Amino acid sequence: MVQVRKLRNLLYEAFRNSVINYYPFKRNPLKSILSALIILVLLVGCKPTSSIITSKSEAMKRGIYRFPENKKIAEKARSQQSKKEPKKAVAGNRINDKNDDDYVISIDDSSYMVKQLINAASENLGTKYKAGGTTSNGFDCSGLMYSTFKKFDITLPRSSVDMAKIGRILDEDDIRKGDLIFFRTNGKSVINHVGMVTEVTDDEIKFIHSSTQKGVIVSSTKEPYYGKNFAQANRILE
């Protein structure tokens, strides 16, 4: 940088002597003008290079910047973070109608989802029973469960017997709110009725369902009819 500055000063002095100095100019004006133009071109070409650094690679070339010593450690941490376990299925994934292991849907806060499911089902209290119904015009038992879960982008099988094949079958002392509860009410061994658990105490399970006689209501396992026909309970949300 210092050498460039000195050269520029010398060229400037030569330019001044060639152009501003009256006597040489007067003796040979054409030669003086040509000399002045050459010197002017040299002056323009001797501008110092910019000291502005516009990239990290340029700074590294000039020895101004270097990677931190712990760069490898940081890269390793990022690499480990990207190798997290794959997420479990969440609400929004379709539950198909095969008896596979991917039926159980895990969400970050299942208790919140359970409250929303119970609230959604409870909005239909008093709605009449309708075979094959899945709307507020009428529900059958599996239709109520189907439409309730569907509101949260969870697609259950359409029949109670197929719903009983998904999720995890529970011990009676492990049943809690939001679980599906199944019954055999036709005197046969095949499940034909389903509801959703809304409350659990030491000796009673309350559930919302659509009954053929009263439509959407809340019933209890203390009622002899449901107590003796209880089949199983399944957990869909873990």
PDB file of C-alpha atoms in Angstrom:
ATOM      1  CA  MET A   1       0.000   0.000   0.000  1.00  0.00           C
ATOM      2  CA  VAL A   2       2.855   2.432   0.840  1.00  0.00           C
ATOM      3  CA  GLN A   3       4.684   1.645  -2.420  1.00  0.00           C
ATOM      4  CA  VAL A   4       1.532   2.307  -4.465  1.00  0.00           C
ATOM      5  CA  ARG A   5       1.067   5.629  -2.708  1.00  0.00           C
ATOM      6  CA  LYS A   6       4.662   6.676  -3.475  1.00  0.00           C
ATOM      7  CA  LEU A   7       4.285   5.714  -7.141  1.00  0.00           C
ATOM      8  CA  ARG A   8       1.092   7.679  -7.387  1.00  0.00           C
ATOM      9  CA  ASN A   9       2.752  10.756  -5.914  1.00  0.00           C
ATOM     10  CA  LEU A  10       5.611  10.511  -8.401  1.00  0.00           C
ATOM     11  CA  LEU A  11       3.216  10.223 -11.313  1.00  0.00           C
ATOM     12  CA  TYR A  12       1.256  13.173 -10.047  1.00  0.00           C
ATOM     13  CA  GLU A  13       4.397  15.312  -9.917  1.00  0.00           C
ATOM     14  CA  ALA A  14       5.250  14.269 -13.472  1.00  0.00           C
ATOM     15  CA  PHE A  15       1.751  15.155 -14.582  1.00  0.00           C
ATOM     16  CA  ARG A  16       1.994  18.588 -13.003  1.00  0.00           C
ATOM     17  CA  ASN A  17       5.362  19.244 -14.595  1.00  0.00           C
ATOM     18  CA  SER A  18       4.062  18.200 -18.011  1.00  0.00           C
ATOM     19  CA  VAL A  19       0.758  20.022 -18.021  1.00  0.00           C
ATOM     20  CA  ILE A  20       0.790  22.846 -15.515  1.00  0.00           C
ATOM     21  CA  ASN A  21       4.405  23.927 -16.129  1.00  0.00           C
ATOM     22  CA  TYR A  22       3.952  26.578 -18.778  1.00  0.00           C
ATOM     23  CA  TYR A  23       7.395  26.453 -20.411  1.00  0.00           C
ATOM     24  CA  PRO A  24       7.557  22.785 -21.579  1.00  0.00           C
ATOM     25  CA  PHE A  25       4.006  23.053 -22.717  1.00  0.00           C
ATOM     26  CA  LYS A  26       4.762  26.132 -24.749  1.00  0.00           C
ATOM     27  CA  ARG A  27       7.794  24.512 -26.452  1.00  0.00           C
ATOM     28  CA  ASN A  28       6.049  21.292 -27.527  1.00  0.00           C
ATOM     29  CA  PRO A  29       2.355  21.354 -26.638  1.00  0.00           C
ATOM     30  CA  LEU A  30       1.413  18.140 -28.499  1.00  0.00           C
ATOM     31  CA  LYS A  31       4.124  16.119 -26.782  1.00  0.00           C
ATOM     32  CA  SER A  32       3.156  17.528 -23.402  1.00  0.00           C
ATOM     33  CA  ILE A  33      -0.513  16.665 -23.928  1.00  0.00           C
ATOM     34  CA  LEU A  34       0.304  13.085 -24.936  1.00  0.00           C
ATOM     35  CA  SER A  35       2.585  12.701 -21.923  1.00  0.00           C
ATOM     36  CA  ALA A  36      -0.112  14.087 -19.672  1.00  0.00           C
ATOM     37  CA  LEU A  37      -2.689  11.625 -21.027  1.00  0.00           C
ATOM     38  CA  ILE A  38      -0.354   8.659 -20.495  1.00  0.00           C
ATOM     39  CA  ILE A  39       0.372   9.770 -16.941  1.00  0.00           C
ATOM     40  CA  LEU A  40      -3.364  10.263 -16.289  1.00  0.00           C
ATOM     41  CA  VAL A  41      -4.083   6.708 -17.408  1.00  0.00           C
ATOM     42  CA  LEU A  42      -1.344   5.430 -15.122  1.00  0.00           C
ATOM     43  CA  LEU A  43      -2.781   7.420 -12.215  1.00  0.00           C
ATOM     44  CA  VAL A  44      -6.212   5.863 -12.711  1.00  0.00           C
ATOM     45  CA  GLY A  45      -4.692   2.375 -12.889  1.00  0.00           C
ATOM     46  CA  CYS A  46      -2.733   2.867  -9.676  1.00  0.00           C
ATOM     47  CA  LYS A  47      -5.749   3.130  -7.392  1.00  0.00           C
ATOM     48  CA  PRO A  48      -5.249   1.030  -4.281  1.00  0.00           C
ATOM     49  CA  THR A  49      -7.261  -2.161  -4.020  1.00  0.00           C
ATOM     50  CA  SER A  50     -10.345  -2.035  -1.826  1.00  0.00           C
ATOM     51  CA  SER A  51      -9.879  -2.995   1.797  1.00  0.00           C
ATOM     52  CA  ILE A  52     -13.548  -4.029   2.152  1.00  0.00           C
ATOM     53  CA  ILE A  53     -13.925  -7.768   2.737  1.00  0.00           C
ATOM     54  CA  THR A  54     -17.165  -9.118   1.346  1.00  0.00           C
ATOM     55  CA  SER A  55     -16.917 -12.827   2.147  1.00  0.00           C
ATOM     56  CA  LYS A  56     -15.679 -15.195   4.810  1.00  0.00           C
ATOM     57  CA  SER A  57     -13.479 -17.011   2.283  1.00  0.00           C
ATOM     58  CA  GLU A  58     -11.760 -13.738   1.334  1.00  0.00           C
ATOM     59  CA  ALA A  59     -11.143 -12.947   4.977  1.00  0.00           C
ATOM     60  CA  MET A  60      -9.634 -16.400   5.467  1.00  0.00           C
ATOM     61  CA  LYS A  61      -7.289 -15.820   2.501  1.00  0.00           C
ATOM     62  CA  ARG A  62      -6.073 -12.596   4.074  1.00  0.00           C
ATOM     63  CA  GLY A  63      -5.571 -14.257   7.429  1.00  0.00           C
ATOM     64  CA  ILE A  64      -8.169 -12.090   9.135  1.00  0.00           C
ATOM     65  CA  TYR A  65     -10.634 -14.884   9.890  1.00  0.00           C
ATOM     66  CA  ARG A  66     -10.368 -18.575  10.738  1.00  0.00           C
ATOM     67  CA  PHE A  67     -12.877 -21.196  11.751  1.00  0.00           C
ATOM     68  CA  PRO A  68     -13.344 -21.500  15.514  1.00  0.00           C
ATOM     69  CA  GLU A  69     -11.540 -24.396  17.109  1.00  0.00           C
ATOM     70  CA  ASN A  70     -14.799 -25.915  18.322  1.00  0.00           C
ATOM     71  CA  LYS A  71     -16.344 -25.941  14.835  1.00  0.00           C
ATOM     72  CA  LYS A  72     -16.104 -29.706  14.632  1.00  0.00           C
ATOM     73  CA  ILE A  73     -17.832 -30.001  17.995  1.00  0.00           C
ATOM     74  CA  ALA A  74     -20.667 -27.733  16.819  1.00  0.00           C
ATOM     75  CA  GLU A  75     -21.026 -29.670  13.586  1.00  0.00           C
ATOM     76  CA  LYS A  76     -21.147 -32.928  15.535  1.00  0.00           C
ATOM     77  CA  ALA A  77     -23.888 -31.544  17.785  1.00  0.00           C
ATOM     78  CA  ARG A  78     -25.938 -30.453  14.791  1.00  0.00           C
ATOM     79  CA  SER A  79     -25.449 -33.846  13.206  1.00  0.00           C
ATOM     80  CA  GLN A  80     -26.618 -35.624  16.346  1.00  0.00           C
ATOM     81  CA  GLN A  81     -29.639 -33.332  16.595  1.00  0.00           C
ATOM     82  CA  SER A  82     -30.664 -34.181  13.041  1.00  0.00           C
ATOM     83  CA  LYS A  83     -30.569 -37.887  13.902  1.00  0.00           C
ATOM     84  CA  LYS A  84     -33.529 -37.745  16.266  1.00  0.00           C
ATOM     85  CA  GLU A  85     -35.912 -40.626  16.477  1.00  0.00           C
ATOM     86  CA  PRO A  86     -38.618 -40.453  13.843  1.00  0.00           C
ATOM     87  CA  LYS A  87     -41.824 -38.899  15.129  1.00  0.00           C
ATOM     88  CA  LYS A  88     -44.642 -41.166  16.094  1.00  0.00           C
ATOM     89  CA  ALA A  89     -47.878 -40.930  14.216  1.00  0.00           C
ATOM     90  CA  VAL A  90     -49.833 -37.860  15.221  1.00  0.00           C
ATOM     91  CA  ALA A  91     -53.369 -36.678  14.921  1.00  0.00           C
ATOM     92  CA  GLY A  92     -53.941 -36.083  11.245  1.00  0.00           C
ATOM     93  CA  ASN A  93     -52.637 -39.483  10.131  1.00  0.00           C
ATOM     94  CA  ARG A  94     -55.287 -41.798   8.790  1.00  0.00           C
ATOM     95  CA  ILE A  95     -56.033 -44.981  10.687  1.00  0.00           C
ATOM     96  CA  ASN A  96     -56.692 -47.644   8.080  1.00  0.00           C
ATOM     97  CA  ASP A  97     -58.919 -50.629   8.506  1.00  0.00           C
ATOM     98  CA  LYS A  98     -56.274 -53.336   8.719  1.00  0.00           C
ATOM     99  CA  ASN A  99     -55.222 -54.809  12.026  1.00  0.00           C
ATOM    100  CA  ASP A 100     -51.703 -53.332  11.937  1.00  0.00           C
ATOM    101  CA  ASP A 101     -49.460 -51.900  14.622  1.00  0.00           C
ATOM    102  CA  ASP A 102     -49.771 -48.337  13.282  1.00  0.00           C
ATOM    103  CA  TYR A 103     -53.227 -47.863  14.773  1.00  0.00           C
ATOM    104  CA  VAL A 104     -52.187 -46.177  18.005  1.00  0.00           C
ATOM    105  CA  ILE A 105     -51.865 -42.427  17.511  1.00  0.00           C
ATOM    106  CA  SER A 106     -49.470 -40.631  19.823  1.00  0.00           C
ATOM    107  CA  ILE A 107     -49.694 -36.888  20.393  1.00  0.00           C
ATOM    108  CA  ASP A 108     -47.631 -34.540  22.534  1.00  0.00           C
ATOM    109  CA  ASP A 109     -50.492 -33.730  24.904  1.00  0.00           C
ATOM    110  CA  SER A 110     -53.046 -36.537  24.849  1.00  0.00           C
ATOM    111  CA  SER A 111     -54.919 -35.154  27.876  1.00  0.00           C
ATOM    112  CA  TYR A 112     -55.725 -31.980  25.939  1.00  0.00           C
ATOM    113  CA  MET A 113     -56.889 -33.975  22.935  1.00  0.00           C
ATOM    114  CA  VAL A 114     -59.024 -36.202  25.150  1.00  0.00           C
ATOM    115  CA  LYS A 115     -60.814 -33.149  26.544  1.00  0.00           C
ATOM    116  CA  GLN A 116     -61.465 -31.894  23.034  1.00  0.00           C
ATOM    117  CA  LEU A 117     -62.802 -35.277  21.928  1.00  0.00           C
ATOM    118  CA  ILE A 118     -65.160 -35.531  24.900  1.00  0.00           C
ATOM    119  CA  ASN A 119     -66.367 -31.968  24.342  1.00  0.00           C
ATOM    120  CA  ALA A 120     -66.958 -32.663  20.658  1.00  0.00           C
ATOM    121  CA  ALA A 121     -68.948 -35.819  21.410  1.00  0.00           C
ATOM    122  CA  SER A 122     -70.914 -34.072  24.169  1.00  0.00           C
ATOM    123  CA  GLU A 123     -72.123 -31.422  21.728  1.00  0.00           C
ATOM    124  CA  ASN A 124     -74.315 -34.169  20.284  1.00  0.00           C
ATOM    125  CA  LEU A 125     -76.065 -35.097  23.534  1.00  0.00           C
ATOM    126  CA  GLY A 126     -79.761 -35.534  22.850  1.00  0.00           C
ATOM    127  CA  THR A 127     -79.303 -36.276  19.141  1.00  0.00           C
ATOM    128  CA  LYS A 128     -81.509 -39.155  18.022  1.00  0.00           C
ATOM    129  CA  TYR A 129     -80.269 -42.594  17.047  1.00  0.00           C
ATOM    130  CA  LYS A 130     -80.081 -43.319  13.338  1.00  0.00           C
ATOM    131  CA  ALA A 131     -78.685 -46.512  11.845  1.00  0.00           C
ATOM    132  CA  GLY A 132     -75.654 -45.653   9.729  1.00  0.00           C
ATOM    133  CA  GLY A 133     -75.854 -42.001  10.842  1.00  0.00           C
ATOM    134  CA  THR A 134     -72.741 -39.869  11.147  1.00  0.00           C
ATOM    135  CA  THR A 135     -74.243 -36.365  11.351  1.00  0.00           C
ATOM    136  CA  SER A 136     -76.310 -34.236  13.714  1.00  0.00           C
ATOM    137  CA  ASN A 137     -79.383 -35.624  11.973  1.00  0.00           C
ATOM    138  CA  GLY A 138     -78.710 -38.867  13.811  1.00  0.00           C
ATOM    139  CA  PHE A 139     -75.919 -41.222  14.878  1.00  0.00           C
ATOM    140  CA  ASP A 140     -75.453 -44.879  15.412  1.00  0.00           C
ATOM    141  CA  CYS A 141     -72.867 -45.860  18.050  1.00  0.00           C
ATOM    142  CA  SER A 142     -69.862 -46.180  15.724  1.00  0.00           C
ATOM    143  CA  GLY A 143     -71.037 -43.187  13.684  1.00  0.00           C
ATOM    144  CA  LEU A 144     -70.774 -40.963  16.760  1.00  0.00           C
ATOM    145  CA  MET A 145     -67.220 -42.116  17.429  1.00  0.00           C
ATOM    146  CA  TYR A 146     -66.279 -41.907  13.768  1.00  0.00           C
ATOM    147  CA  SER A 147     -67.510 -38.331  13.334  1.00  0.00           C
ATOM    148  CA  THR A 148     -66.054 -37.175  16.669  1.00  0.00           C
ATOM    149  CA  PHE A 149     -62.527 -38.360  15.860  1.00  0.00           C
ATOM    150  CA  LYS A 150     -62.880 -37.172  12.269  1.00  0.00           C
ATOM    151  CA  LYS A 151     -63.201 -33.598  13.507  1.00  0.00           C
ATOM    152  CA  PHE A 152     -59.578 -33.904  14.593  1.00  0.00           C
ATOM    153  CA  ASP A 153     -58.436 -35.542  11.348  1.00  0.00           C
ATOM    154  CA  ILE A 154     -58.353 -39.003  12.912  1.00  0.00           C
ATOM    155  CA  THR A 155     -60.135 -41.525  10.723  1.00  0.00           C
ATOM    156  CA  LEU A 156     -61.394 -44.585  12.568  1.00  0.00           C
ATOM    157  CA  PRO A 157     -62.889 -47.698  10.987  1.00  0.00           C
ATOM    158  CA  ARG A 158     -66.601 -47.296  10.442  1.00  0.00           C
ATOM    159  CA  SER A 159     -67.935 -50.226  12.520  1.00  0.00           C
ATOM    160  CA  SER A 160     -67.630 -50.978  16.228  1.00  0.00           C
ATOM    161  CA  VAL A 161     -66.250 -54.475  15.575  1.00  0.00           C
ATOM    162  CA  ASP A 162     -63.438 -52.993  13.473  1.00  0.00           C
ATOM    163  CA  MET A 163     -62.792 -50.210  15.975  1.00  0.00           C
ATOM    164  CA  ALA A 164     -62.247 -52.894  18.598  1.00  0.00           C
ATOM    165  CA  LYS A 165     -59.282 -54.151  16.562  1.00  0.00           C
ATOM    166  CA  ILE A 166     -57.273 -50.938  16.750  1.00  0.00           C
ATOM    167  CA  GLY A 167     -55.257 -49.345  19.515  1.00  0.00           C
ATOM    168  CA  ARG A 168     -54.242 -51.157  22.685  1.00  0.00           C
ATOM    169  CA  ILE A 169     -56.635 -53.377  24.635  1.00  0.00           C
ATOM    170  CA  LEU A 170     -56.593 -52.318  28.292  1.00  0.00           C
ATOM    171  CA  ASP A 171     -56.906 -53.956  31.661  1.00  0.00           C
ATOM    172  CA  GLU A 172     -60.005 -52.732  33.466  1.00  0.00           C
ATOM    173  CA  ASP A 173     -57.969 -50.862  36.079  1.00  0.00           C
ATOM    174  CA  ASP A 174     -56.064 -49.007  33.317  1.00  0.00           C
ATOM    175  CA  ILE A 175     -59.112 -47.506  31.595  1.00  0.00           C
ATOM    176  CA  ARG A 176     -59.222 -43.701  31.504  1.00  0.00           C
ATOM    177  CA  LYS A 177     -61.025 -40.810  29.814  1.00  0.00           C
ATOM    178  CA  GLY A 178     -60.948 -40.837  26.034  1.00  0.00           C
ATOM    179  CA  ASP A 179     -60.624 -44.605  25.696  1.00  0.00           C
ATOM    180  CA  LEU A 180     -63.096 -46.461  23.536  1.00  0.00           C
ATOM    181  CA  ILE A 181     -65.304 -48.882  25.435  1.00  0.00           C
ATOM    182  CA  PHE A 182     -66.964 -51.867  23.731  1.00  0.00           C
ATOM    183  CA  PHE A 183     -69.936 -54.085  24.484  1.00  0.00           C
ATOM    184  CA  ARG A 184     -71.624 -57.232  23.245  1.00  0.00           C
ATOM    185  CA  THR A 185     -75.309 -56.422  23.495  1.00  0.00           C
ATOM    186  CA  ASN A 186     -76.724 -58.885  20.988  1.00  0.00           C
ATOM    187  CA  GLY A 187     -76.182 -62.017  23.050  1.00  0.00           C
ATOM    188  CA  LYS A 188     -73.375 -63.127  20.778  1.00  0.00           C
ATOM    189  CA  SER A 189     -69.595 -63.119  21.072  1.00  0.00           C
ATOM    190  CA  VAL A 190     -69.178 -60.391  18.449  1.00  0.00           C
ATOM    191  CA  ILE A 191     -68.715 -56.779  19.595  1.00  0.00           C
ATOM    192  CA  ASN A 192     -71.546 -54.617  18.330  1.00  0.00           C
ATOM    193  CA  HIS A 193     -71.549 -51.433  20.441  1.00  0.00           C
ATOM    194  CA  VAL A 194     -69.012 -48.700  21.233  1.00  0.00           C
ATOM    195  CA  GLY A 195     -68.773 -45.531  23.300  1.00  0.00           C
ATOM    196  CA  MET A 196     -66.140 -43.143  24.649  1.00  0.00           C
ATOM    197  CA  VAL A 197     -65.134 -43.054  28.315  1.00  0.00           C
ATOM    198  CA  THR A 198     -65.901 -39.683  29.911  1.00  0.00           C
ATOM    199  CA  GLU A 199     -65.281 -40.433  33.602  1.00  0.00           C
ATOM    200  CA  VAL A 200     -63.609 -43.161  35.674  1.00  0.00           C
ATOM    201  CA  THR A 201     -63.953 -43.830  39.394  1.00  0.00           C
ATOM    202  CA  ASP A 202     -62.985 -46.805  41.540  1.00  0.00           C
ATOM    203  CA  ASP A 203     -66.142 -48.780  40.758  1.00  0.00           C
ATOM    204  CA  GLU A 204     -67.719 -47.029  37.777  1.00  0.00           C
ATOM    205  CA  ILE A 205     -66.996 -46.063  34.196  1.00  0.00           C
ATOM    206  CA  LYS A 206     -69.154 -43.440  32.496  1.00  0.00           C
ATOM    207  CA  PHE A 207     -69.215 -43.212  28.726  1.00  0.00           C
ATOM    208  CA  ILE A 208     -70.940 -41.271  25.969  1.00  0.00           C
ATOM    209  CA  HIS A 209     -72.572 -43.254  23.192  1.00  0.00           C
ATOM    210  CA  SER A 210     -75.569 -43.411  20.912  1.00  0.00           C
ATOM    211  CA  SER A 211     -78.134 -45.884  22.180  1.00  0.00           C
ATOM    212  CA  THR A 212     -80.885 -47.291  20.016  1.00  0.00           C
ATOM    213  CA  GLN A 213     -83.573 -46.212  22.499  1.00  0.00           C
ATOM    214  CA  LYS A 214     -82.442 -42.769  23.687  1.00  0.00           C
ATOM    215  CA  GLY A 215     -79.916 -41.534  21.146  1.00  0.00           C
ATOM    216  CA  VAL A 216     -76.736 -39.811  22.336  1.00  0.00           C
ATOM    217  CA  ILE A 217     -76.519 -40.092  26.129  1.00  0.00           C
ATOM    218  CA  VAL A 218     -74.032 -40.742  28.934  1.00  0.00           C
ATOM    219  CA  SER A 219     -74.367 -44.170  30.540  1.00  0.00           C
ATOM    220  CA  SER A 220     -72.550 -46.091  33.262  1.00  0.00           C
ATOM    221  CA  THR A 221     -71.131 -49.579  33.757  1.00  0.00           C
ATOM    222  CA  LYS A 222     -73.097 -49.595  37.003  1.00  0.00           C
ATOM    223  CA  GLU A 223     -76.195 -50.062  34.906  1.00  0.00           C
ATOM    224  CA  PRO A 224     -76.765 -53.840  34.834  1.00  0.00           C
ATOM    225  CA  TYR A 225     -77.305 -53.922  31.081  1.00  0.00           C
ATOM    226  CA  TYR A 226     -73.885 -52.424  30.313  1.00  0.00           C
ATOM    227  CA  GLY A 227     -72.124 -53.976  33.284  1.00  0.00           C
ATOM    228  CA  LYS A 228     -72.867 -57.517  32.148  1.00  0.00           C
ATOM    229  CA  ASN A 229     -72.274 -56.856  28.450  1.00  0.00           C
ATOM    230  CA  PHE A 230     -68.930 -55.063  28.810  1.00  0.00           C
ATOM    231  CA  ALA A 231     -66.380 -56.563  26.407  1.00  0.00           C
ATOM    232  CA  GLN A 232     -63.179 -54.477  26.432  1.00  0.00           C
ATOM    233  CA  ALA A 233     -61.679 -50.994  26.271  1.00  0.00           C
ATOM    234  CA  ASN A 234     -59.065 -49.782  23.766  1.00  0.00           C
ATOM    235  CA  ARG A 235     -56.714 -46.808  23.916  1.00  0.00           C
ATOM    236  CA  ILE A 236     -56.356 -44.902  20.672  1.00  0.00           C
ATOM    237  CA  LEU A 237     -54.411 -41.941  22.046  1.00  0.00           C
ATOM    238  CA  GLU A 238     -51.256 -42.854  23.944  1.00  0.00           C
TER     239      GLU A 238
END
